[in-house]
Amino acid sequence: MANFIEQIIDGDLAKGLDRKSLRFRFPPEPNGHLHIGHAKAICLNFGLGEKYQAPVNLRFDDTNPEKEEQAFVDAIKEDIKWLGFSWAEEKYASDYFQTLYNWAVEMIKNGAAYIDEQEQSIIIEQRKNPGEPGIESPYRNRPTDESLALFQKMKNGEVEEGAMVLRAKIDMNSPNMNMRDPVMYRVLKKPHHRTGDTWKIYPIYDWTHGQSDYLEKISHSLCTVEFENHRPLYEWYLNQVKPQEELGPKQREFARLNLSYTVTSKRKLQKLVEEGHVSGWDDPRMPTISGIRRRGYTPQSIREFCQRAGISKRDNLIDVSLLEFTLRDELNKTAQRVMCVVDPIKLIIENYPEDQTEFIQTENNPEDPASGTREIPFSREIYIEREDFMEEASGKFFRLTLGQEVRLKGAYIIKATRVEKNEKGEIITVFCSFDPLSKSGSGSLESKRKVKGTLHWVSVKQAVSCKVRIYDRLFTHPSPDADKEVDFLTHLNEDSFKETEGFAEPFLAQAKMGDSFQFQRLGYFCVDKDSQKDKLVFNKTVGLKDSWKKD
Ligand code: ATP
Ligand code: MG
C-alpha cells in the first residue's frame, strides 16, 4: 500500500502534475555523521526516486560554518553510497549564496525585509508568546536605503558579529511564531569549508532551504514534523522570489524515527564522542550509520528495517529489537556457522591419543546448501566456554559437570572426571574421557545416544587467538532523552562494553574486515577494523535470540 507521502504525490499526478517534473532531495547538514534516523529520510527520498523513476539530489545544507566540515561531507557521501543509493546531483546550499543575497536585496527594495540593530535577546523578547501580540522593532519601518546600505556593510565585513541582522517583514502578531519577522541573515566572520572567507554573512536555514529547493526544481520537499509550522514561512519566502503562477516545491512532513534505548540527535551523539563515552562516531554501539556498519549491520537490513518501520505522520517510538530482528533474519540465511570460544577453559581428553588430530566435516551453513562444507580439527586438548562447565550443578544445568555426559558439537560424547585448580581455587583445567564410538554421523548406536547438552569447542593446537568485543545497549532507559529535565547521560549503560580473549577455529584466520559469522550458540559476530594479521578482533553484532529482558 502506498504510504501517505506517495498518496500525496499520486494525488498531484492525478491533478495533472507532469511525471517528469518529480524531483526529490536529501538535505543533510554536514555538522556530524548520519544516524539511523537519517537512514529513514534517505530511504524515503531515494525510495521515491526509485518508485517514480525521478532524480534525487544530495544537497548539503551548509549555512553554518561554525559547525560544518569537509570531513563530514565526505563521511555522509560514503554512508549514502554504502546504503546502496546514488544521487542525481551533488549540490550545496552555499552554491546559492550569491543568488540568495541578490534576492534578499530585492526584498529590501520591495519593503519585505529590513536591518534590525537591536540585540538578539531583545529581538527574542519582543517576539512574545503565541497568545499575545509581539512588539515591532523600532527599525522595522526604517527607510529602504538605510537597510540597503547596512546590508551591504554587513556583507563587506564592516559590521561586528551580533551588531545587526536582516529580518523579513511579515507579521509581529501572527499566531505562528515563525512568521514574527524571522531573521534571514546574521554576521559571522568564520571561514566556510567551501566558500572560504568570501562571505561575512550567512543565511538562516528557513531562508535557504525553500529557495534551494526552488532553484533545484524539487517537486516535493520532505522534512520531519518539527518543521510543520515552518511551512507557512517556507511558502511565504517562495512567494517573494517566484512568479505567482509558477508551481513551487511542496513541503510535506513525516514523523521522525525514534528508536528505543537510543538517541538520534547529532548534537547528543557528538557529546558522547567528545566526552569519551564511546570510542568515536563509528563506535559499534553508536546509532550512526558508520557505527552500525562497524557493528556488522548490512545495508539491506537497514533498508528493510526502514521499510518495516514505515512512514507515518505522527512521531512514535520504534522498538530497537525490530532493527535487531531484521538483521538476525538476514544473517541467519547468509552467515557461515563457525566455532569460537569467547571465555575459554581448557579441557583434556585423557583417553584420546596425544599426537592425533582428526578432521570433522561440517556444513558451512545448513540454511544454505550451496555454501558447502569444511573441516575442523579435533584433538586431545580443546577449549570450551567457562560457563559451560560446573563441578556440581542442579538438574537444570544441561552442560558439562563431573560425571555427566555431553556431546562436543559434530564430534564425540565426553564425560568430565576431575578438575585442576590454581592456588586461588579457580578451575584451570577440566579432565575428561571420551567415547570413541560416539562420533556424530558415524552411524553407530553410540553416535545416536541422546545426551542433554551439546557444546561448541575449539582444538587448542590449531586455535586462532582473538579478541571478542561484546556490546550491550548504550542506554538503560527506553527513551533516554524524552525527559527534558534529566540529562540523557544519566541513563548511560555502564556495562555496554566488554572485551574478552577468545579462541576460534583455524578457518577464521582467513577472515577479512567486515566478514560476518555465526559463532555457534553465541550469536553473530563480524571482523572489526582493529584486527591485525595475528590478532583478529570480533564485534558481537547481535545475539541468536532477543535476550533483552522486557521491563
Ligand atoms: P539532528 O537533530 O540529528 O542534527 P537534523 O534534522 O538536524 O538532525 P539534518 O542533517 O538537518 O539533521 O537532516 C537531514 C534530513 O534528515 C532532514 O530532512 C531531516 O528531517 C532528516 N532526519 C534527521 N533526523 C531524522 C530522524 N530521526 N528521522 C527521520 N528523518 C530524520
Ligand atoms: Mg538540521
Coordinates of C-alpha atoms and ligand atoms in Angstrom, one line a residue:
M1 CA 0.0 0.0 0.0
A2 CA 1.2 3.5 -0.8
N3 CA 2.4 5.5 2.2
F4 CA 0.8 8.9 2.8
I5 CA 3.6 10.7 1.0
E6 CA 3.1 8.5 -2.0
Q7 CA -0.6 9.2 -1.8
I8 CA 0.2 13.0 -1.9
I9 CA 2.4 12.5 -5.0
D10 CA -0.2 10.3 -6.7
G11 CA -2.8 12.9 -6.0
D12 CA -0.6 15.6 -7.6
L13 CA 0.0 13.4 -10.6
A14 CA -3.8 12.8 -10.9
K15 CA -4.3 16.6 -10.8
G16 CA -2.1 17.0 -13.8
L17 CA 1.4 17.3 -12.4
D18 CA 3.8 16.1 -15.1
R19 CA 5.6 12.9 -14.0
K20 CA 8.8 14.2 -15.5
S21 CA 8.8 17.1 -13.1
L22 CA 9.0 14.9 -10.0
R23 CA 12.3 15.5 -8.2
F24 CA 13.4 14.9 -4.6
R25 CA 16.4 15.7 -2.4
F26 CA 18.1 14.5 0.8
P27 CA 19.4 17.6 2.6
P28 CA 21.9 16.8 5.4
E29 CA 23.7 19.5 7.3
P30 CA 27.4 18.5 7.3
N31 CA 27.8 19.0 11.0
G32 CA 28.1 15.4 12.1
H33 CA 27.7 11.9 10.9
L34 CA 24.5 10.4 9.7
H35 CA 22.5 8.2 12.0
I36 CA 19.7 5.6 11.8
G37 CA 17.1 8.5 11.7
H38 CA 18.7 9.9 8.6
A39 CA 18.6 6.4 7.1
K40 CA 14.8 6.7 7.2
A41 CA 14.9 10.0 5.4
I42 CA 17.4 8.6 2.9
C43 CA 15.3 5.5 2.3
L44 CA 12.2 7.6 1.9
N45 CA 13.6 10.1 -0.6
F46 CA 15.7 7.7 -2.6
G47 CA 12.9 5.2 -2.4
L48 CA 10.6 7.7 -4.0
G49 CA 13.2 8.3 -6.7
E50 CA 13.3 4.6 -7.5
K51 CA 9.5 4.2 -7.4
Y52 CA 8.7 7.2 -9.6
Q53 CA 11.9 7.0 -11.7
A54 CA 12.7 10.5 -10.6
P55 CA 16.1 12.2 -9.8
V56 CA 17.1 12.7 -6.2
N57 CA 19.7 15.3 -5.3
L58 CA 22.1 15.2 -2.4
R59 CA 22.2 18.7 -1.1
F60 CA 24.4 19.8 1.7
D61 CA 22.7 22.3 3.9
D62 CA 25.9 24.1 4.7
T63 CA 24.8 27.5 6.1
N64 CA 26.6 27.3 9.4
P65 CA 30.4 27.4 9.0
E66 CA 30.9 27.2 12.8
K67 CA 29.9 23.6 12.9
E68 CA 30.4 22.2 9.5
E69 CA 33.4 20.5 7.9
Q70 CA 34.5 18.8 4.7
A71 CA 35.3 15.6 6.7
F72 CA 31.5 15.3 7.5
V73 CA 30.6 15.9 3.8
D74 CA 32.9 13.0 2.8
A75 CA 31.6 10.7 5.5
I76 CA 28.0 11.5 4.6
K77 CA 28.6 10.6 0.9
E78 CA 30.3 7.4 1.9
D79 CA 27.3 6.4 4.1
I80 CA 24.7 7.1 1.5
K81 CA 26.7 5.1 -1.1
W82 CA 27.1 2.2 1.4
L83 CA 23.3 2.2 1.9
G84 CA 23.2 1.5 -1.9
F85 CA 21.8 4.8 -3.2
S86 CA 23.1 7.2 -5.8
W87 CA 22.2 10.8 -6.2
A88 CA 21.5 12.7 -9.4
E89 CA 23.4 15.8 -8.5
E90 CA 25.6 16.8 -5.6
K91 CA 24.5 20.3 -4.5
Y92 CA 25.4 22.7 -1.7
A93 CA 23.3 25.5 -0.3
S94 CA 26.5 27.5 -0.4
D95 CA 26.3 27.3 -4.2
Y96 CA 23.3 29.6 -3.9
F97 CA 24.8 32.3 -1.5
Q98 CA 25.0 34.9 -4.2
T99 CA 21.5 34.2 -5.6
L100 CA 20.1 34.3 -2.1
Y101 CA 21.9 37.6 -1.4
N102 CA 20.5 39.1 -4.6
W103 CA 17.0 38.0 -3.7
A104 CA 17.4 39.5 -0.2
V105 CA 18.4 42.8 -1.7
E106 CA 15.3 42.7 -3.9
M107 CA 13.2 42.0 -0.8
I108 CA 14.6 45.0 1.0
K109 CA 13.8 47.2 -2.1
N110 CA 10.3 45.8 -2.0
G111 CA 9.9 46.6 1.6
A112 CA 9.8 43.0 2.6
A113 CA 12.9 43.0 4.7
Y114 CA 14.8 45.4 7.0
I115 CA 18.0 45.7 9.0
D116 CA 17.4 45.4 12.8
E117 CA 20.2 46.8 15.0
Q118 CA 18.8 45.5 18.3
E119 CA 20.5 42.9 20.3
Q120 CA 19.4 39.3 19.8
S121 CA 17.9 39.0 23.3
I122 CA 15.7 42.0 22.7
I123 CA 14.5 40.6 19.4
I124 CA 13.6 37.3 21.1
E125 CA 11.9 39.2 23.9
Q126 CA 9.8 41.3 21.5
R127 CA 8.5 38.2 19.8
K128 CA 6.5 37.4 22.9
N129 CA 4.3 34.3 23.0
P130 CA 1.8 32.9 20.6
G131 CA -1.2 34.1 22.6
E132 CA -0.1 37.8 22.8
P133 CA 0.9 40.3 20.2
G134 CA 4.6 40.8 19.5
I135 CA 6.4 44.2 19.7
E136 CA 7.6 45.7 16.5
S137 CA 11.2 46.7 16.2
P138 CA 11.9 50.4 16.1
Y139 CA 13.9 49.7 13.0
R140 CA 11.0 48.0 11.2
N141 CA 9.9 50.9 9.2
R142 CA 13.3 52.5 8.5
P143 CA 14.0 53.8 5.0
T144 CA 14.8 51.2 2.4
D145 CA 18.1 53.0 1.5
E146 CA 19.3 52.7 5.1
S147 CA 18.7 49.0 5.2
L148 CA 20.3 48.5 1.8
A149 CA 23.4 50.4 2.8
L150 CA 23.7 48.5 6.1
F151 CA 23.2 45.1 4.4
Q152 CA 26.0 46.0 2.1
K153 CA 28.2 46.8 5.1
M154 CA 27.3 43.5 6.7
K155 CA 28.3 41.7 3.6
N156 CA 31.6 43.6 3.3
G157 CA 32.6 42.6 6.8
E158 CA 32.3 46.2 8.2
V159 CA 29.9 45.1 10.9
E160 CA 30.7 43.2 14.1
E161 CA 29.1 39.9 14.8
G162 CA 25.8 40.4 16.6
A163 CA 25.5 44.1 15.8
M164 CA 22.7 43.7 13.3
V165 CA 20.6 41.2 11.4
L166 CA 18.4 41.2 8.3
R167 CA 14.8 40.4 9.1
A168 CA 11.8 39.5 6.9
K169 CA 8.9 41.9 7.5
I170 CA 5.9 39.7 7.9
D171 CA 3.6 39.9 10.9
M172 CA 4.6 40.5 14.5
N173 CA 1.1 39.4 15.6
S174 CA 1.0 36.1 13.8
P175 CA -0.1 33.2 15.9
N176 CA 2.7 31.3 14.2
M177 CA 5.9 32.5 15.9
N178 CA 8.0 31.6 12.8
M179 CA 6.1 34.5 11.0
R180 CA 7.1 37.2 13.5
D181 CA 9.7 38.8 11.4
P182 CA 12.2 36.0 11.3
V183 CA 15.9 36.6 10.9
M184 CA 17.3 35.9 7.4
Y185 CA 21.0 36.8 7.7
R186 CA 23.5 37.2 10.5
V187 CA 27.1 38.4 10.5
L188 CA 29.5 35.5 11.0
K189 CA 33.2 36.1 10.4
K190 CA 34.1 32.4 10.1
P191 CA 35.7 30.8 7.1
H192 CA 33.4 28.3 5.3
H193 CA 34.6 24.9 4.2
R194 CA 33.7 25.7 0.6
T195 CA 33.4 29.4 0.2
G196 CA 36.5 30.3 2.3
D197 CA 36.2 33.9 3.6
T198 CA 34.2 35.2 0.7
W199 CA 31.2 35.7 3.0
K200 CA 30.9 37.5 6.3
I201 CA 27.1 37.0 6.4
Y202 CA 25.3 33.7 6.3
P203 CA 21.7 32.9 5.5
I204 CA 19.4 31.2 8.1
Y205 CA 18.0 27.7 7.4
D206 CA 14.4 28.8 6.6
W207 CA 15.5 31.4 4.2
T208 CA 17.9 29.0 2.5
H209 CA 16.0 25.7 2.3
G210 CA 13.0 26.5 0.2
Q211 CA 14.9 28.7 -2.2
S212 CA 17.4 25.9 -2.7
D213 CA 14.5 23.5 -3.3
Y214 CA 13.1 26.0 -5.8
L215 CA 16.4 26.5 -7.6
E216 CA 16.8 22.7 -8.0
K217 CA 13.2 22.4 -9.1
I218 CA 12.5 19.9 -6.3
S219 CA 8.8 18.9 -6.6
H220 CA 8.3 17.5 -3.1
S221 CA 10.5 18.7 -0.2
L222 CA 10.1 16.2 2.6
C223 CA 11.1 17.0 6.1
T224 CA 10.4 15.9 9.7
V225 CA 7.3 17.0 11.6
E226 CA 9.0 19.6 13.7
F227 CA 9.1 21.8 10.6
E228 CA 5.3 21.6 10.1
N229 CA 4.8 25.1 11.5
H230 CA 7.7 26.4 9.3
R231 CA 5.6 25.5 6.3
P232 CA 3.8 28.9 6.1
L233 CA 7.2 30.7 6.2
Y234 CA 8.6 28.3 3.6
E235 CA 5.7 29.3 1.3
W236 CA 5.9 33.0 2.2
Y237 CA 9.6 33.1 1.2
L238 CA 8.9 31.2 -2.0
N239 CA 6.3 33.8 -2.9
Q240 CA 8.9 36.5 -2.6
V241 CA 11.1 35.0 -5.2
K242 CA 9.0 33.1 -7.7
P243 CA 6.3 34.3 -10.1
Q244 CA 2.8 33.7 -8.5
E245 CA 1.6 31.5 -11.4
E246 CA 4.6 29.2 -11.1
L247 CA 4.1 26.0 -9.1
G248 CA 6.8 25.9 -6.4
P249 CA 8.2 23.0 -4.4
K250 CA 5.8 21.5 -1.9
Q251 CA 6.9 20.9 1.7
R252 CA 5.4 17.9 3.5
E253 CA 6.3 16.5 6.8
F254 CA 6.8 12.9 8.1
A255 CA 7.4 11.5 11.5
R256 CA 11.0 11.3 12.8
L257 CA 12.3 7.9 13.5
N258 CA 12.8 7.5 17.3
L259 CA 14.4 4.2 18.3
S260 CA 14.1 2.9 21.8
Y261 CA 17.3 2.8 24.0
T262 CA 18.8 5.2 21.5
V263 CA 19.4 8.9 21.0
T264 CA 19.2 10.2 17.4
S265 CA 20.4 13.8 17.5
K266 CA 23.7 14.7 16.1
R267 CA 24.3 17.1 19.0
K268 CA 23.9 14.4 21.6
L269 CA 25.9 11.9 19.6
Q270 CA 28.7 14.5 19.3
K271 CA 28.6 14.8 23.1
L272 CA 29.0 11.1 23.5
V273 CA 32.1 11.3 21.3
E274 CA 33.6 14.4 22.7
E275 CA 33.2 13.3 26.3
G276 CA 34.7 9.9 25.5
H277 CA 31.7 7.8 26.5
V278 CA 32.3 6.0 23.2
S279 CA 35.4 5.5 21.1
G280 CA 34.3 7.6 18.2
W281 CA 31.5 8.3 15.8
D282 CA 31.9 4.7 14.5
D283 CA 31.9 3.1 17.9
P284 CA 29.8 -0.1 17.3
R285 CA 27.4 1.0 20.0
M286 CA 26.6 4.2 18.2
P287 CA 23.4 4.5 16.1
T288 CA 25.4 6.3 13.4
I289 CA 25.5 4.6 10.0
S290 CA 29.2 4.2 10.5
G291 CA 28.7 2.7 13.9
I292 CA 26.1 0.2 12.9
R293 CA 28.1 -0.7 9.8
R294 CA 31.1 -1.5 12.0
R295 CA 28.8 -3.4 14.3
G296 CA 28.0 -5.8 11.4
Y297 CA 24.7 -4.4 10.1
T298 CA 24.2 -4.7 6.3
P299 CA 22.8 -2.1 4.0
Q300 CA 19.9 -4.5 3.1
S301 CA 19.0 -4.9 6.8
I302 CA 18.8 -1.2 7.3
R303 CA 16.7 -0.6 4.2
E304 CA 14.4 -3.5 5.2
F305 CA 14.1 -2.1 8.7
C306 CA 13.1 1.4 7.4
Q307 CA 10.5 -0.3 5.2
R308 CA 9.1 -2.2 8.2
A309 CA 9.1 0.9 10.4
G310 CA 7.0 2.6 7.8
I311 CA 6.3 6.3 7.1
S312 CA 3.8 8.0 9.4
K313 CA 2.5 11.4 10.1
R314 CA 3.0 11.4 13.9
D315 CA 6.0 10.6 16.0
N316 CA 6.3 7.2 17.5
L317 CA 8.9 5.1 19.2
I318 CA 10.2 2.1 17.2
D319 CA 11.5 -0.8 19.3
V320 CA 15.2 -1.3 18.7
S321 CA 14.5 -5.0 18.7
L322 CA 12.9 -4.6 15.3
L323 CA 16.2 -3.5 13.9
E324 CA 18.0 -6.4 15.6
F325 CA 15.3 -8.8 14.4
T326 CA 15.6 -7.6 10.8
L327 CA 19.4 -8.2 10.8
R328 CA 19.2 -11.6 12.6
D329 CA 16.7 -12.7 9.9
E330 CA 19.1 -11.8 7.2
L331 CA 22.3 -13.2 8.9
N332 CA 20.5 -16.5 9.6
K333 CA 20.3 -17.0 5.9
T334 CA 23.7 -15.8 4.9
A335 CA 26.2 -16.1 7.8
Q336 CA 28.6 -19.0 7.9
R337 CA 28.5 -21.1 11.1
V338 CA 31.8 -21.4 12.9
M339 CA 33.0 -22.2 16.4
C340 CA 34.7 -19.7 18.7
V341 CA 35.1 -19.9 22.4
V342 CA 35.0 -16.4 23.9
D343 CA 35.8 -17.1 27.6
P344 CA 37.9 -20.3 27.5
I345 CA 38.6 -23.1 29.9
K346 CA 40.9 -25.9 28.8
L347 CA 39.6 -29.5 28.6
I348 CA 42.0 -32.5 28.3
I349 CA 40.5 -35.8 27.0
E350 CA 42.8 -38.3 28.8
N351 CA 41.9 -41.3 26.7
Y352 CA 42.4 -39.6 23.3
P353 CA 45.8 -40.3 21.7
E354 CA 48.3 -37.5 22.4
D355 CA 49.6 -36.7 18.9
Q356 CA 46.4 -37.4 16.9
T357 CA 44.4 -34.9 15.0
E358 CA 41.3 -35.8 13.2
F359 CA 39.1 -33.6 11.0
I360 CA 35.4 -33.1 11.5
Q361 CA 33.4 -32.5 8.3
T362 CA 30.9 -29.7 8.9
E363 CA 28.3 -27.7 6.8
N364 CA 29.1 -24.1 6.4
N365 CA 25.5 -23.0 6.7
P366 CA 22.7 -25.5 7.0
E367 CA 20.3 -22.8 5.8
D368 CA 22.2 -22.5 2.5
P369 CA 23.2 -25.9 0.9
A370 CA 25.2 -24.1 -1.7
S371 CA 27.6 -22.8 1.0
G372 CA 29.5 -26.2 1.1
T373 CA 31.4 -27.9 3.8
R374 CA 34.7 -27.5 5.6
E375 CA 36.9 -29.5 8.1
I376 CA 37.5 -28.6 11.7
P377 CA 40.5 -30.2 13.6
F378 CA 39.8 -32.1 16.7
S379 CA 42.5 -33.3 19.2
R380 CA 43.2 -34.2 22.8
E381 CA 43.2 -30.7 24.2
I382 CA 40.3 -28.4 23.4
Y383 CA 38.8 -25.2 24.7
I384 CA 35.2 -24.9 25.9
E385 CA 33.3 -21.9 27.4
R386 CA 34.0 -21.5 31.1
E387 CA 30.3 -21.1 31.7
D388 CA 29.6 -24.5 30.0
F389 CA 31.3 -26.3 33.0
M390 CA 30.3 -26.6 36.6
E391 CA 31.8 -29.0 39.1
E392 CA 28.4 -29.7 40.5
A393 CA 25.1 -28.4 39.3
S394 CA 21.4 -28.7 39.8
G395 CA 19.3 -30.9 37.5
K396 CA 18.6 -27.9 35.2
F397 CA 22.2 -27.5 34.1
F398 CA 22.4 -29.4 30.9
R399 CA 26.1 -28.6 30.2
L400 CA 29.2 -30.3 31.5
T401 CA 29.5 -31.3 35.2
L402 CA 31.6 -34.0 36.9
G403 CA 30.2 -37.4 36.0
Q404 CA 27.7 -36.1 33.4
E405 CA 27.9 -36.7 29.6
V406 CA 27.6 -34.0 26.9
R407 CA 28.3 -34.0 23.2
L408 CA 31.0 -31.9 21.6
K409 CA 29.3 -30.5 18.6
G410 CA 29.9 -32.6 15.5
A411 CA 32.3 -34.8 17.4
Y412 CA 32.2 -37.1 20.4
I413 CA 30.4 -37.6 23.7
I414 CA 32.6 -36.8 26.7
K415 CA 32.3 -37.2 30.4
A416 CA 34.1 -34.9 32.9
T417 CA 36.2 -36.8 35.5
R418 CA 38.2 -34.3 37.6
V419 CA 39.5 -30.7 37.7
E420 CA 42.7 -29.0 38.4
K421 CA 42.7 -25.7 40.3
N422 CA 45.2 -22.9 40.9
E423 CA 46.1 -21.7 44.4
K424 CA 43.1 -19.3 44.3
G425 CA 40.8 -22.2 43.9
E426 CA 39.9 -21.4 40.3
I427 CA 39.5 -24.2 37.8
I428 CA 42.2 -24.1 35.2
T429 CA 41.8 -27.5 33.5
V430 CA 38.9 -30.0 33.2
F431 CA 39.9 -33.6 32.6
C432 CA 37.5 -35.9 30.9
S433 CA 37.2 -39.1 28.9
F434 CA 35.5 -39.7 25.5
D435 CA 33.5 -42.5 24.0
P436 CA 35.4 -43.4 20.7
L437 CA 32.3 -45.0 19.2
S438 CA 30.1 -41.9 19.7
K439 CA 31.3 -39.8 16.8
S440 CA 28.5 -37.8 15.2
G441 CA 27.3 -39.0 11.9
S442 CA 29.3 -42.3 12.2
G443 CA 26.0 -44.3 12.2
S444 CA 26.9 -46.3 15.3
L445 CA 24.5 -47.0 18.0
E446 CA 26.6 -44.8 20.3
S447 CA 26.5 -41.9 17.9
K448 CA 22.7 -41.9 18.3
R449 CA 22.8 -41.9 22.0
K450 CA 20.9 -38.9 23.4
V451 CA 22.7 -36.6 25.8
K452 CA 21.2 -33.5 27.3
G453 CA 23.7 -30.9 26.1
T454 CA 25.8 -30.1 23.1
L455 CA 28.8 -27.7 23.5
H456 CA 30.9 -25.8 21.0
W457 CA 34.7 -26.2 21.2
V458 CA 38.0 -25.3 19.6
S459 CA 41.1 -27.5 19.3
V460 CA 43.9 -25.9 21.3
K461 CA 46.7 -26.9 18.9
Q462 CA 45.2 -25.2 15.9
A463 CA 43.3 -22.4 17.6
V464 CA 43.5 -18.8 16.4
S465 CA 43.6 -16.4 19.3
C466 CA 41.3 -13.4 19.0
K467 CA 39.7 -10.5 20.9
V468 CA 36.0 -10.5 21.2
R469 CA 34.1 -7.3 21.9
I470 CA 30.6 -7.8 23.4
Y471 CA 28.2 -4.9 23.4
D472 CA 25.1 -4.1 25.1
R473 CA 22.6 -1.2 24.6
L474 CA 24.2 2.2 25.2
F475 CA 21.3 3.4 27.4
T476 CA 19.3 1.6 30.1
H477 CA 16.2 3.8 29.5
P478 CA 13.9 3.2 26.6
S479 CA 13.7 7.0 25.8
P480 CA 16.9 8.4 27.2
D481 CA 16.2 11.9 26.1
A482 CA 12.5 12.1 26.5
D483 CA 12.6 13.9 29.8
K484 CA 14.0 17.4 29.2
E485 CA 14.7 17.9 32.9
V486 CA 17.0 14.9 33.1
D487 CA 20.4 14.8 31.4
F488 CA 20.3 11.9 28.9
L489 CA 23.8 10.9 30.0
T490 CA 22.4 9.7 33.4
H491 CA 20.8 6.8 31.5
L492 CA 24.1 5.6 30.1
N493 CA 24.6 1.8 30.5
E494 CA 27.9 1.4 32.4
D495 CA 28.2 -2.2 31.2
S496 CA 27.7 -1.7 27.5
F497 CA 31.2 -2.9 26.5
K498 CA 33.3 -5.9 27.4
E499 CA 36.3 -7.4 25.8
T500 CA 37.4 -11.0 26.1
E501 CA 40.3 -13.1 24.8
G502 CA 38.9 -16.0 22.9
F503 CA 40.0 -18.8 20.5
A504 CA 38.5 -19.5 17.2
E505 CA 38.8 -22.5 14.8
P506 CA 41.7 -22.1 12.3
F507 CA 39.4 -21.4 9.4
L508 CA 38.8 -17.9 10.8
A509 CA 42.5 -17.0 10.3
Q510 CA 41.3 -16.1 6.7
A511 CA 38.5 -13.8 7.8
K512 CA 38.6 -10.3 6.5
M513 CA 37.4 -7.0 7.9
G514 CA 33.6 -6.8 7.7
D515 CA 33.0 -10.5 7.3
S516 CA 30.1 -11.8 9.4
F517 CA 29.8 -15.2 11.0
Q518 CA 27.5 -17.0 13.3
F519 CA 29.5 -18.2 16.3
Q520 CA 27.6 -21.3 17.2
R521 CA 25.5 -21.0 20.3
L522 CA 26.7 -17.3 20.9
G523 CA 25.4 -15.1 18.2
Y524 CA 26.5 -13.2 15.1
F525 CA 29.9 -11.6 15.0
C526 CA 31.9 -9.6 12.5
V527 CA 35.6 -8.8 12.0
D528 CA 36.5 -5.3 13.3
K529 CA 38.8 -2.8 11.6
D530 CA 41.1 -3.1 14.6
S531 CA 42.0 -6.6 13.6
Q532 CA 45.7 -7.4 12.9
K533 CA 47.2 -10.3 11.0
D534 CA 47.9 -12.3 14.1
K535 CA 45.1 -10.9 16.3
L536 CA 41.6 -10.9 15.0
V537 CA 39.1 -8.6 16.7
F538 CA 35.4 -9.5 16.5
N539 CA 32.4 -7.4 17.3
K540 CA 29.3 -9.0 18.6
T541 CA 26.6 -7.9 16.2
V542 CA 23.5 -9.4 17.7
G543 CA 22.6 -12.4 19.7
L544 CA 20.8 -15.5 18.3
K545 CA 17.6 -14.6 20.1
D546 CA 16.2 -11.4 21.6
S547 CA 17.7 -11.8 25.1
W548 CA 16.8 -8.3 26.3
K549 CA 14.5 -8.6 29.3
K550 CA 11.3 -6.7 29.0
D551 CA 10.8 -4.2 31.7
Ligands
ATP1 P1 19.9 16.2 14.1 O1 18.8 16.6 15.0 O2 20.4 14.8 14.4 O3 21.0 17.1 13.9 P2 18.8 17.2 11.7 O4 17.4 17.1 11.3 O5 19.3 18.5 12.2 O6 19.1 16.0 12.7 P3 19.9 17.2 9.1 O7 21.3 16.9 8.7 O8 19.4 18.6 9.0 O9 19.8 16.7 10.6 O10 18.9 16.2 8.5 C1 18.8 15.8 7.1 C2 17.5 15.2 6.8 O11 17.3 14.0 7.6 C3 16.3 16.1 7.2 O12 15.4 16.1 6.1 C4 15.8 15.6 8.4 O13 14.4 15.9 8.5 C5 16.1 14.1 8.3 N1 16.2 13.5 9.6 C6 17.0 13.8 10.6 N2 16.8 13.1 11.7 C7 15.8 12.2 11.4 C8 15.1 11.2 12.1 N3 15.4 10.9 13.4 N4 14.1 10.5 11.5 C9 13.8 10.9 10.2 N5 14.4 11.8 9.5 C10 15.4 12.5 10.1
MG2 MG 19.2 20.1 10.9

